[in-house]
Short mmCIF file of C-alpha atoms and ligand atoms in Angstrom, two decimals:
data_model
loop_
_atom_site.label_atom_id
_atom_site.label_comp_id
_atom_site.label_asym_id
_atom_site.label_seq_id
_atom_site.Cartn_x
_atom_site.Cartn_y
_atom_site.Cartn_z
CA MET A 1 26.84 83.77 -53.15
CA LEU A 2 25.96 85.93 -50.54
CA GLY A 3 25.54 83.17 -48.14
CA LEU A 4 28.92 82.32 -48.63
CA LEU A 5 30.37 86.36 -48.85
CA ARG A 6 28.62 87.19 -45.71
CA LYS A 7 30.22 84.03 -43.79
CA HIS A 8 34.16 84.16 -45.44
CA GLY A 9 34.53 87.63 -46.48
CA PRO A 10 35.93 88.79 -49.71
CA LEU A 11 36.91 85.97 -51.42
CA SER A 12 38.10 85.22 -55.28
CA ARG A 13 35.93 83.75 -57.66
CA GLY A 14 38.45 80.45 -57.29
CA GLU A 15 37.50 80.15 -54.01
CA LEU A 16 33.54 80.78 -54.41
CA GLY A 17 33.98 77.95 -57.10
CA LYS A 18 35.56 75.44 -54.42
CA ARG A 19 33.10 76.27 -51.57
CA CYS A 20 29.93 76.20 -54.13
CA GLY A 21 30.32 73.46 -56.21
CA LEU A 22 29.27 75.21 -59.00
CA SER A 23 30.48 74.83 -63.30
CA ARG A 24 32.50 77.95 -64.06
CA THR A 25 30.35 79.52 -66.71
CA THR A 26 27.17 79.11 -63.55
CA LEU A 27 29.72 81.03 -61.35
CA TYR A 28 30.50 83.81 -63.38
CA ASP A 29 27.05 84.13 -65.03
CA ILE A 30 25.75 84.40 -61.33
CA LEU A 31 28.52 86.56 -60.23
CA ALA A 32 27.93 89.00 -63.24
CA GLU A 33 24.47 89.25 -62.52
CA LEU A 34 25.15 90.11 -58.92
CA VAL A 35 27.84 92.73 -59.78
CA ALA A 36 25.70 94.46 -61.90
CA THR A 37 23.30 94.63 -59.45
CA GLY A 38 24.75 95.85 -56.94
CA ALA A 39 24.73 93.38 -54.09
CA VAL A 40 28.52 92.59 -54.62
CA VAL A 41 31.51 94.69 -55.44
CA THR A 42 34.86 93.40 -56.65
CA ALA A 43 38.32 94.70 -55.50
CA THR A 44 41.57 94.10 -56.33
CA SER A 45 43.25 91.75 -53.35
CA GLN A 46 46.66 93.77 -51.70
CA GLU A 47 47.97 90.77 -50.51
CA ALA A 48 48.35 88.79 -54.04
CA PRO A 49 52.08 87.27 -53.99
CA ARG A 50 54.31 88.87 -56.32
CA GLY A 51 55.39 87.81 -59.11
CA ARG A 52 52.55 84.76 -59.81
CA GLY A 53 50.95 86.78 -62.16
CA ARG A 54 48.30 88.92 -61.61
CA PRO A 55 46.60 89.83 -58.54
CA ALA A 56 44.07 88.16 -57.83
CA GLU A 57 40.31 89.74 -57.76
CA THR A 58 38.10 89.23 -54.65
CA LEU A 59 34.38 90.11 -54.44
CA THR A 60 32.96 91.38 -51.52
CA LEU A 61 29.58 91.90 -50.24
CA ASN A 62 28.44 95.84 -50.93
CA PRO A 63 28.01 97.71 -48.20
CA ASP A 64 24.90 99.65 -50.02
CA ALA A 65 23.16 97.04 -51.07
CA GLY A 66 19.87 96.42 -49.35
CA GLN A 67 18.96 93.59 -46.92
CA ALA A 68 15.68 94.12 -46.20
CA ILE A 69 12.56 95.34 -46.64
CA GLY A 70 9.78 96.62 -44.66
CA ILE A 71 5.96 97.13 -46.25
CA ASP A 72 3.15 98.51 -44.07
CA PHE A 73 -0.20 98.26 -46.45
CA ALA A 74 -2.42 100.26 -44.17
CA ARG A 75 -6.10 100.45 -44.65
CA ARG A 76 -5.52 104.61 -46.35
CA ALA A 77 -1.90 104.50 -46.80
CA LEU A 78 1.38 102.69 -47.53
CA HIS A 79 4.91 102.83 -45.82
CA VAL A 80 8.11 101.62 -46.86
CA ALA A 81 11.50 101.68 -45.11
CA ALA A 82 14.62 99.74 -45.94
CA VAL A 83 17.65 98.86 -44.09
CA ASN A 84 21.28 97.98 -45.38
CA LEU A 85 23.53 95.00 -45.01
CA ALA A 86 24.66 96.57 -41.88
CA HIS A 87 21.10 96.92 -40.55
CA GLU A 88 21.21 100.86 -40.50
CA VAL A 89 17.93 102.29 -41.76
CA VAL A 90 18.81 103.69 -44.87
CA GLY A 91 15.19 105.48 -45.86
CA SER A 92 11.44 105.25 -45.73
CA ALA A 93 8.30 106.80 -47.65
CA SER A 94 5.00 106.66 -47.06
CA GLU A 95 1.83 107.76 -49.88
CA PRO A 96 -1.88 108.06 -48.70
CA HIS A 97 -4.56 106.27 -51.01
CA ASP A 98 -7.91 104.95 -51.23
CA ALA A 99 -9.34 102.86 -48.71
CA GLY A 100 -10.87 100.27 -51.52
CA LEU A 101 -7.03 100.25 -53.48
CA PRO A 102 -6.88 96.79 -55.14
CA TRP A 103 -4.05 95.08 -53.95
CA LYS A 104 -2.57 94.96 -57.23
CA GLU A 105 -1.85 98.35 -57.43
CA ARG A 106 -1.26 98.84 -53.60
CA VAL A 107 1.65 96.56 -54.70
CA GLU A 108 2.48 98.62 -57.36
CA LEU A 109 2.53 101.76 -55.52
CA ALA A 110 4.63 99.74 -53.20
CA VAL A 111 7.41 98.93 -55.91
CA ARG A 112 6.98 102.96 -56.84
CA LEU A 113 7.80 103.87 -53.45
CA VAL A 114 10.55 101.36 -52.56
CA GLY A 115 12.76 102.87 -55.35
CA SER A 116 12.37 105.81 -54.59
CA LEU A 117 14.32 105.06 -51.59
CA THR A 118 17.29 103.37 -53.77
CA GLY A 119 17.15 106.75 -55.85
CA THR A 120 17.57 108.61 -52.34
CA ARG A 121 21.14 108.94 -50.80
CA THR A 122 21.41 109.42 -47.55
CA GLY A 123 23.93 109.34 -44.88
CA ALA A 124 24.02 105.77 -44.68
CA GLY A 125 24.28 105.38 -48.73
CA ALA A 126 21.77 104.83 -51.79
CA LEU A 127 20.30 101.92 -51.21
CA ARG A 128 20.54 98.90 -54.15
CA LEU A 129 18.33 96.27 -53.94
CA GLY A 130 20.63 93.42 -55.51
CA ALA A 131 21.16 91.78 -52.03
CA LEU A 132 17.49 91.50 -50.51
CA ASP A 133 16.92 88.79 -48.09
CA ALA A 134 13.73 89.40 -47.38
CA ILE A 135 10.65 91.41 -47.15
CA GLY A 136 8.64 91.82 -43.93
CA VAL A 137 4.67 92.86 -44.67
CA GLY A 138 2.36 94.04 -42.41
CA VAL A 139 -1.43 94.06 -43.66
CA VAL A 140 -4.31 95.08 -41.51
CA GLY A 141 -6.51 92.32 -39.63
CA VAL A 142 -5.64 88.78 -38.25
CA VAL A 143 -2.95 87.13 -39.41
CA GLY A 144 -1.73 84.44 -37.45
CA SER A 145 -1.67 81.00 -39.08
CA GLN A 146 1.37 81.36 -41.52
CA HIS A 147 3.58 81.30 -38.22
CA ALA A 148 2.36 78.56 -37.06
CA GLY A 149 3.63 76.20 -39.54
CA ASP A 150 0.03 75.67 -40.78
CA GLU A 151 0.80 74.70 -44.53
CA GLU A 152 -2.86 74.56 -45.49
CA ALA A 153 -2.91 78.26 -45.17
CA ALA A 154 -2.90 79.94 -48.26
CA PRO A 155 -0.38 82.67 -48.65
CA HIS A 156 -2.12 86.50 -48.41
CA PRO A 157 -2.38 87.89 -52.22
CA VAL A 158 0.11 90.58 -51.37
CA GLN A 159 2.24 87.68 -50.54
CA VAL A 160 2.00 86.35 -53.78
CA LEU A 161 2.21 89.52 -55.73
CA LEU A 162 5.26 90.76 -54.13
CA ARG A 163 7.22 87.34 -54.12
CA GLU A 164 6.26 88.24 -57.79
CA ARG A 165 8.09 91.74 -58.32
CA PHE A 166 11.28 90.75 -55.84
CA GLY A 167 11.78 87.14 -55.62
CA VAL A 168 12.57 87.01 -52.23
CA PRO A 169 10.74 85.13 -49.04
CA VAL A 170 7.59 87.73 -48.21
CA LEU A 171 6.55 87.47 -44.09
CA LEU A 172 3.58 88.83 -42.88
CA ASP A 173 1.98 89.32 -40.15
CA ASN A 174 -0.29 92.36 -38.53
CA ASN A 175 0.45 95.88 -38.68
CA THR A 176 -0.18 97.43 -35.50
CA ARG A 177 1.69 93.63 -34.26
CA LEU A 178 4.28 95.17 -35.92
CA ALA A 179 4.29 99.06 -34.59
CA ALA A 180 5.14 97.06 -31.32
CA LEU A 181 7.83 95.29 -32.82
CA GLY A 182 9.62 98.29 -34.28
CA GLU A 183 8.80 100.77 -31.42
CA SER A 184 10.15 97.46 -29.29
CA ILE A 185 13.63 97.65 -31.22
CA TRP A 186 13.65 101.54 -33.00
CA GLY A 187 11.77 103.67 -30.87
CA ALA A 188 9.76 104.35 -27.77
CA ALA A 189 11.14 101.00 -26.34
CA ALA A 190 14.00 100.61 -27.60
CA GLY A 191 15.90 97.46 -26.38
CA GLY A 192 12.90 96.92 -24.42
CA GLN A 193 12.14 92.97 -23.50
CA ASP A 194 8.52 93.42 -22.84
CA VAL A 195 6.65 95.94 -24.24
CA LEU A 196 3.00 96.53 -24.88
CA TYR A 197 1.89 98.95 -27.56
CA LEU A 198 -1.63 100.52 -27.53
CA ARG A 199 -2.44 102.30 -30.85
CA LEU A 200 -4.96 104.37 -30.32
CA SER A 201 -6.37 105.39 -34.28
CA HIS A 202 -9.40 105.09 -36.33
CA GLY A 203 -9.69 101.38 -34.84
CA VAL A 204 -8.01 100.46 -30.59
CA GLY A 205 -5.16 97.59 -31.44
CA GLY A 206 -1.92 97.08 -30.06
CA GLY A 207 0.79 94.57 -29.79
CA LEU A 208 2.95 92.54 -26.85
CA VAL A 209 6.61 91.78 -27.31
CA VAL A 210 7.37 89.36 -24.72
CA GLY A 211 10.40 88.49 -23.61
CA GLY A 212 11.76 90.16 -26.83
CA SER A 213 9.20 88.18 -29.52
CA LEU A 214 6.51 89.61 -31.05
CA HIS A 215 3.72 87.67 -29.35
CA ARG A 216 0.75 85.99 -31.59
CA GLY A 217 -1.24 84.43 -30.06
CA ALA A 218 -2.82 80.71 -30.96
CA TYR A 219 -4.71 81.95 -34.00
CA GLY A 220 -2.75 85.31 -34.32
CA LEU A 221 -5.58 87.87 -32.46
CA SER A 222 -2.93 88.23 -29.58
CA GLY A 223 -2.99 92.54 -28.85
CA GLU A 224 -6.82 93.36 -29.68
CA PHE A 225 -7.07 95.42 -26.67
CA GLY A 226 -9.48 97.39 -28.49
CA HIS A 227 -12.21 95.03 -27.64
CA ILE A 228 -11.59 94.68 -24.03
CA THR A 229 -15.19 95.49 -22.59
CA VAL A 230 -15.08 98.49 -20.38
CA GLU A 231 -19.03 99.39 -20.49
CA PRO A 232 -20.81 96.47 -20.06
CA GLY A 233 -24.10 97.00 -22.42
CA GLY A 234 -22.69 100.19 -23.88
CA ALA A 235 -22.36 101.17 -27.48
CA ARG A 236 -21.95 98.74 -30.08
CA CYS A 237 -18.55 97.06 -31.31
CA ASP A 238 -17.85 96.98 -34.56
CA CYS A 239 -16.79 93.62 -33.80
CA GLY A 240 -20.03 92.24 -32.92
CA GLY A 241 -19.58 92.83 -29.57
CA THR A 242 -20.96 96.08 -27.23
CA GLY A 243 -18.66 98.48 -24.85
CA CYS A 244 -14.92 97.63 -26.05
CA LEU A 245 -12.38 99.89 -25.23
CA GLU A 246 -12.86 100.84 -29.28
CA THR A 247 -16.01 102.15 -28.75
CA VAL A 248 -15.32 105.00 -25.84
CA ALA A 249 -11.09 105.30 -27.35
CA SER A 250 -11.14 105.09 -31.35
CA ILE A 251 -10.99 108.28 -33.70
CA ARG A 252 -14.51 108.46 -34.34
CA ALA A 253 -15.82 107.78 -30.62
CA VAL A 254 -13.92 109.90 -29.20
CA LEU A 255 -14.98 112.94 -31.94
CA ASP A 256 -18.38 111.74 -31.82
CA ALA A 257 -18.51 112.16 -28.32
CA PHE A 258 -16.73 115.30 -28.30
CA ARG A 259 -19.37 116.98 -30.72
CA ALA A 260 -22.54 115.04 -28.87
CA ALA A 261 -21.07 117.11 -25.27
CA GLY A 262 -21.56 120.39 -27.84
CA GLY A 263 -17.32 120.51 -28.99
CA ARG A 264 -16.51 121.57 -32.59
CA ALA A 265 -14.01 119.03 -34.24
CA ALA A 266 -14.02 117.54 -38.03
CA ASP A 267 -11.07 115.29 -36.95
CA VAL A 268 -8.48 115.27 -34.34
CA ALA A 269 -6.08 117.56 -36.03
CA GLU A 270 -8.93 120.63 -34.76
CA LEU A 271 -9.63 118.59 -31.66
CA VAL A 272 -5.76 118.87 -30.45
CA LYS A 273 -6.07 122.87 -31.26
CA ALA A 274 -9.29 123.16 -29.12
CA VAL A 275 -7.01 120.52 -26.57
CA ARG A 276 -4.47 123.50 -26.48
CA ALA A 277 -6.90 126.11 -26.53
CA GLY A 278 -7.90 124.79 -22.71
CA ASP A 279 -11.45 123.83 -24.35
CA ARG A 280 -12.80 122.58 -21.17
CA THR A 281 -15.34 119.96 -22.90
CA ALA A 282 -12.42 118.52 -25.07
CA LEU A 283 -9.70 118.04 -21.86
CA THR A 284 -12.89 116.61 -19.61
CA LEU A 285 -13.65 114.34 -22.31
CA LEU A 286 -10.30 112.71 -22.57
CA ASP A 287 -10.17 112.53 -18.94
CA GLY A 288 -12.46 110.50 -18.96
CA VAL A 289 -11.40 108.60 -21.91
CA GLY A 290 -7.79 108.69 -20.84
CA ALA A 291 -9.11 106.82 -16.87
CA ARG A 292 -10.95 104.20 -19.07
CA ILE A 293 -7.85 103.34 -21.40
CA GLY A 294 -5.49 103.41 -18.04
CA GLU A 295 -8.07 100.88 -16.25
CA VAL A 296 -7.36 98.20 -19.38
CA LEU A 297 -3.82 99.35 -19.47
CA ALA A 298 -3.67 98.28 -15.23
CA ALA A 299 -5.35 95.06 -15.96
CA LEU A 300 -3.10 94.13 -19.09
CA CYS A 301 0.25 94.97 -17.07
CA ASN A 302 -0.83 92.81 -13.95
CA ALA A 303 -1.53 89.83 -16.58
CA ILE A 304 1.99 90.42 -18.47
CA GLY A 305 4.19 93.07 -16.31
CA PRO A 306 6.12 95.19 -19.08
CA SER A 307 8.41 97.52 -18.21
CA VAL A 308 7.58 100.04 -21.18
CA ILE A 309 3.89 100.76 -22.21
CA VAL A 310 3.88 102.67 -25.83
CA ILE A 311 1.12 104.92 -26.38
CA GLY A 312 0.68 104.79 -30.55
CA GLY A 313 -1.87 106.41 -33.21
CA GLU A 314 -3.38 109.97 -33.85
CA LEU A 315 -4.80 110.68 -30.44
CA ALA A 316 -2.11 110.50 -29.15
CA GLU A 317 -1.41 113.92 -30.48
CA THR A 318 -3.48 114.99 -28.12
CA GLY A 319 -0.63 114.69 -25.39
CA PRO A 320 -0.91 115.30 -21.56
CA ALA A 321 -4.32 115.96 -22.17
CA LEU A 322 -4.43 111.97 -22.88
CA VAL A 323 -1.61 110.47 -21.43
CA GLU A 324 -1.46 112.20 -18.36
CA PRO A 325 -5.29 110.62 -17.03
CA ILE A 326 -4.07 107.31 -18.63
CA GLU A 327 -0.97 107.46 -16.11
CA ARG A 328 -3.23 108.25 -12.86
CA ALA A 329 -5.20 105.28 -14.04
CA LEU A 330 -3.02 103.08 -14.38
CA HIS A 331 -1.12 104.25 -11.42
CA ASP A 332 -4.73 103.98 -9.44
CA HIS A 333 -5.27 100.31 -10.69
CA VAL A 334 -2.36 98.88 -11.30
CA MET A 335 -0.74 96.40 -8.54
CA PRO A 336 1.17 98.82 -5.73
CA VAL A 337 4.46 96.68 -6.43
CA SER A 338 4.89 97.48 -10.16
CA ARG A 339 3.45 101.20 -9.84
CA HIS A 340 6.94 102.59 -10.41
CA ARG A 341 8.71 99.54 -12.40
CA VAL A 342 6.35 100.56 -15.77
CA SER A 343 7.11 103.07 -18.20
CA LEU A 344 4.66 104.57 -20.06
CA ARG A 345 5.79 106.51 -22.67
CA ARG A 346 4.33 108.66 -26.14
CA ALA A 347 5.25 106.29 -29.72
CA THR A 348 8.27 107.65 -31.24
CA LEU A 349 8.25 106.05 -34.86
CA GLY A 350 5.29 108.04 -36.26
CA GLU A 351 3.54 106.32 -38.91
CA VAL A 352 6.67 103.99 -40.39
CA ALA A 353 6.55 101.78 -37.15
CA GLY A 354 4.83 99.53 -39.01
CA ALA A 355 7.24 99.11 -41.68
CA LEU A 356 10.21 99.20 -39.32
CA GLY A 357 8.51 96.47 -37.64
CA GLY A 358 8.65 94.13 -40.74
CA ILE A 359 12.04 94.74 -41.51
CA ALA A 360 12.84 93.72 -37.52
CA LEU A 361 10.35 90.62 -38.32
CA VAL A 362 12.97 89.77 -41.23
CA LEU A 363 16.25 90.28 -39.07
CA HIS A 364 14.58 87.93 -36.17
CA GLU A 365 13.13 85.67 -38.35
CA SER A 366 15.07 85.18 -41.94
CA PRO A 367 17.14 81.32 -41.64
CA LEU A 368 19.74 83.21 -44.03
CA LEU A 369 21.10 86.11 -41.88
CA SER A 370 23.69 84.46 -40.51
CA ARG A 371 24.90 88.20 -39.50
CA TYR A 372 21.86 88.03 -37.46
CA PRO A 373 23.26 86.25 -33.81
CA ALA A 374 20.44 84.13 -32.67
CA GLY A 375 20.10 83.75 -36.32
CA PRO A 376 20.67 79.66 -37.68
CA ASP A 377 23.40 79.66 -40.16
CA LEU A 378 22.81 78.38 -43.11
CA ALA A 379 25.38 79.60 -44.99
CA GLU A 380 27.04 76.29 -46.49
CA ASP A 381 23.61 75.50 -47.78
CA PRO A 382 22.51 76.25 -50.71
CA ILE A 383 20.00 79.34 -50.70
CA PRO A 384 16.81 77.86 -52.20
CA ASP A 385 14.99 81.03 -52.36
CA LYS A 386 18.02 82.92 -55.02
CA GLU A 387 19.15 80.43 -56.79
CA SER A 388 16.98 81.64 -59.83
CA ARG A 389 19.68 84.55 -59.50
ZN1 LIG B 1 -15.28 95.31 -30.32
#
């Protein structure tokens, strides 16, 4: 029904009946439910011919209905965002939680946060979930085989749980990669076709958008920039290697190095305070860390040729003290011909970047989106995922 209304615009019950071939009873039951959930609204047609009984009532998609939800299941927090049928972001919400929270409880938290969006009136209208097409989900860790068409791969537990709660397809990817996609569609690199995103957080990771598409790699490991070696024989890394960028440029690595050099900071906020106060130890440290990051970015630029590099994560909050040495090293080490062609920017979407990337994943990949220009048009076929409605 939703596909038909999306394709043809407002239709009467009779016209819908002809196009879907369902029995009158089934059709009316489905439409009643769609109207009740707010996915579809009714209107009396102005163009009904006179003198032929009462004017026909038509049904149309509700412009306030939610189309896609993005959920970022980060290690210690949950972020959700939603867009309506016009692809406008209608709201976002976040909540921190313990790192060990079980999936079942995380999904309950997600359901509650999504519920909070439906109650909030924004400029784009209160969100109703009746027209939901799919949910795009970001999780920590390696995600790959589902997208390579590997039928044997078991679904992630969060896919199963969300599918049960919302009854729509659940698309999954690594949350840092989704942040890269989010920044390239709604954020610092909006409109960029070739974007490199680097996140400097508890871990160091990133993502690549190549030719407008999120790059996953053959086994889902694309974007692991934090595990590029910067100090052969250096400190041991969580990945099992040594001297990775993450051992130099993660939050823990930077705070440890700051304290070892005599500085005092319990967290990033205190480090930022020291930087703003002009603390020499902090500035010298970030100068060195930035140089290492810039060298890695220069190598990546030579390999991939992005037009925009986006730096995100908590450590980016140290501002020019870190970004300027990154820029200098990038300039010094990238091929001269691309020096002035790549632009380095701070991320703009903050903590909801991953959730917004989840939405982008849905809008790019859902076959149900006949409105999306590049998407296949399945509106005339039955929609298996919504048959139960
Ligand atoms: Zn590593």
